């Protein structure tokens, strides 16, 4: 009787120890989410950085013909232009070149982006974080 009891206890203890050493069974990892491509209309509205408001308007075209029209306030018109037309370069970046000045807008999150200007003159350079208003 004691022999059977000892054998049964050893089977139970061994079974528990194997169960404790087994790796945890976690849920399978979800597939990496794909980059969301937003339409031009998603960007429309007022974007601000410390009081300076940049207005972005989208045209009605879809696909490669879609454009963002960026209206810069007076203090950001470094090149003398107040309006730029940007085309989509990647899923989250829009860029346009006018009169040797490149203006680009990169979306970092749904409500945050970076507006940057690069030109051929020293005062044609800036990079400014923008938040949706």
Short mmCIF file of C-alpha atoms in Angstrom, two decimals:
data_model
loop_
_atom_site.label_atom_id
_atom_site.label_comp_id
_atom_site.label_asym_id
_atom_site.label_seq_id
_atom_site.Cartn_x
_atom_site.Cartn_y
_atom_site.Cartn_z
CA UNK A 1 0.00 0.00 0.00
CA UNK A 2 2.75 2.42 0.96
CA UNK A 3 4.67 1.44 -2.15
CA UNK A 4 1.71 2.25 -4.38
CA UNK A 5 1.15 5.54 -2.57
CA UNK A 6 4.83 6.50 -2.93
CA UNK A 7 4.76 5.62 -6.64
CA UNK A 8 1.60 7.67 -7.18
CA UNK A 9 3.08 10.65 -5.33
CA UNK A 10 6.31 10.48 -7.34
CA UNK A 11 4.32 10.45 -10.61
CA UNK A 12 2.34 13.50 -9.48
CA UNK A 13 5.47 15.37 -8.32
CA UNK A 14 7.31 14.58 -11.57
CA UNK A 15 4.31 15.68 -13.60
CA UNK A 16 4.14 18.98 -11.73
CA UNK A 17 7.87 19.62 -12.09
CA UNK A 18 7.69 19.03 -15.85
CA UNK A 19 4.76 21.44 -16.02
CA UNK A 20 6.67 24.12 -14.11
CA UNK A 21 9.69 23.90 -16.40
CA UNK A 22 7.61 24.13 -19.56
CA UNK A 23 7.69 27.50 -21.31
CA UNK A 24 4.66 29.67 -20.94
CA UNK A 25 2.13 29.28 -23.71
CA UNK A 26 1.56 32.81 -24.95
CA UNK A 27 -0.83 33.90 -27.62
CA UNK A 28 0.73 34.03 -31.07
CA UNK A 29 2.22 37.38 -31.99
CA UNK A 30 0.00 39.56 -34.10
CA UNK A 31 1.14 40.39 -37.59
CA UNK A 32 2.99 43.67 -37.83
CA UNK A 33 0.53 46.36 -38.74
CA UNK A 34 1.00 47.76 -42.19
CA UNK A 35 1.63 51.45 -42.72
CA UNK A 36 -1.62 53.31 -43.22
CA UNK A 37 -1.70 55.52 -46.30
CA UNK A 38 -3.85 58.56 -45.61
CA UNK A 39 -5.69 60.44 -48.31
CA UNK A 40 -4.93 64.10 -48.92
CA UNK A 41 -8.17 65.10 -47.19
CA UNK A 42 -6.84 63.60 -43.93
CA UNK A 43 -4.22 66.37 -43.75
CA UNK A 44 -6.64 69.26 -44.33
CA UNK A 45 -7.02 71.82 -41.59
CA UNK A 46 -5.00 74.12 -39.41
CA UNK A 47 -1.71 72.91 -37.97
CA UNK A 48 0.08 74.96 -35.32
CA UNK A 49 3.46 75.36 -33.67
CA UNK A 50 3.67 77.77 -30.75
CA UNK A 51 0.97 80.05 -32.12
CA UNK A 52 2.05 80.02 -35.77
CA UNK A 53 -0.78 78.54 -37.83
CA UNK A 54 -0.10 76.72 -41.10
CA UNK A 55 -3.19 75.93 -43.18
CA UNK A 56 -3.24 72.77 -45.30
CA UNK A 57 -5.91 72.26 -47.95
CA UNK A 58 -6.37 69.15 -50.11
CA UNK A 59 -7.52 69.12 -53.70
CA UNK A 60 -10.29 66.76 -54.79
CA UNK A 61 -8.13 64.54 -56.98
CA UNK A 62 -7.29 61.02 -55.88
CA UNK A 63 -4.23 58.90 -56.43
CA UNK A 64 -1.09 60.38 -57.99
CA UNK A 65 -2.90 63.61 -58.90
CA UNK A 66 -3.76 64.46 -55.29
CA UNK A 67 -2.04 67.50 -53.85
CA UNK A 68 -1.74 69.31 -50.55
CA UNK A 69 -1.83 73.09 -50.79
CA UNK A 70 0.13 74.60 -47.89
CA UNK A 71 -0.50 78.24 -46.93
CA UNK A 72 2.35 79.67 -44.86
CA UNK A 73 1.91 82.59 -42.45
CA UNK A 74 3.93 85.77 -43.01
CA UNK A 75 6.73 84.84 -40.60
CA UNK A 76 7.43 81.55 -42.46
CA UNK A 77 7.49 82.99 -45.97
CA UNK A 78 11.29 82.78 -46.11
CA UNK A 79 11.35 82.43 -49.89
CA UNK A 80 8.72 85.08 -50.55
CA UNK A 81 6.08 82.47 -51.39
CA UNK A 82 3.01 81.98 -49.26
CA UNK A 83 1.60 78.91 -51.03
CA UNK A 84 3.19 75.57 -51.93
CA UNK A 85 1.75 72.56 -53.73
CA UNK A 86 2.94 69.22 -52.32
CA UNK A 87 2.64 65.78 -53.90
CA UNK A 88 2.81 62.48 -52.06
CA UNK A 89 6.31 60.94 -51.92
CA UNK A 90 5.62 58.07 -49.51
CA UNK A 91 2.86 56.85 -47.20
CA UNK A 92 3.47 59.67 -44.72
CA UNK A 93 5.53 62.28 -46.58
CA UNK A 94 4.50 65.02 -49.01
CA UNK A 95 6.92 67.29 -50.81
CA UNK A 96 6.98 70.01 -53.45
CA UNK A 97 9.60 72.14 -55.22
CA UNK A 98 8.90 75.68 -56.36
CA UNK A 99 11.55 78.25 -57.39
CA UNK A 100 14.48 76.20 -55.99
CA UNK A 101 12.74 75.83 -52.63
CA UNK A 102 11.63 72.41 -51.36
CA UNK A 103 8.85 72.31 -48.79
CA UNK A 104 8.01 68.95 -47.25
CA UNK A 105 5.55 67.73 -44.65
CA UNK A 106 6.12 64.43 -42.87
CA UNK A 107 3.37 62.93 -40.73
CA UNK A 108 4.78 61.44 -37.52
CA UNK A 109 1.43 60.50 -35.96
CA UNK A 110 -2.21 61.29 -36.74
CA UNK A 111 -1.96 64.65 -34.98
CA UNK A 112 1.73 65.52 -35.29
CA UNK A 113 3.94 66.32 -38.27
CA UNK A 114 7.14 68.09 -39.27
CA UNK A 115 7.21 70.88 -41.84
CA UNK A 116 10.61 71.58 -43.36
CA UNK A 117 11.90 73.99 -45.96
CA UNK A 118 15.20 73.70 -47.83
CA UNK A 119 16.28 76.28 -50.36
CA UNK A 120 19.35 77.60 -52.09
CA UNK A 121 19.75 80.56 -49.73
CA UNK A 122 20.74 80.37 -46.04
CA UNK A 123 17.47 81.86 -44.80
CA UNK A 124 15.43 79.28 -46.76
CA UNK A 125 16.00 76.54 -44.18
CA UNK A 126 13.74 75.59 -41.30
CA UNK A 127 12.25 72.53 -39.68
CA UNK A 128 9.19 73.02 -37.54
CA UNK A 129 7.05 70.53 -35.59
CA UNK A 130 3.31 71.01 -36.13
CA UNK A 131 0.32 69.77 -34.17
CA UNK A 132 -3.20 69.53 -35.48
CA UNK A 133 -5.49 72.22 -34.05
#
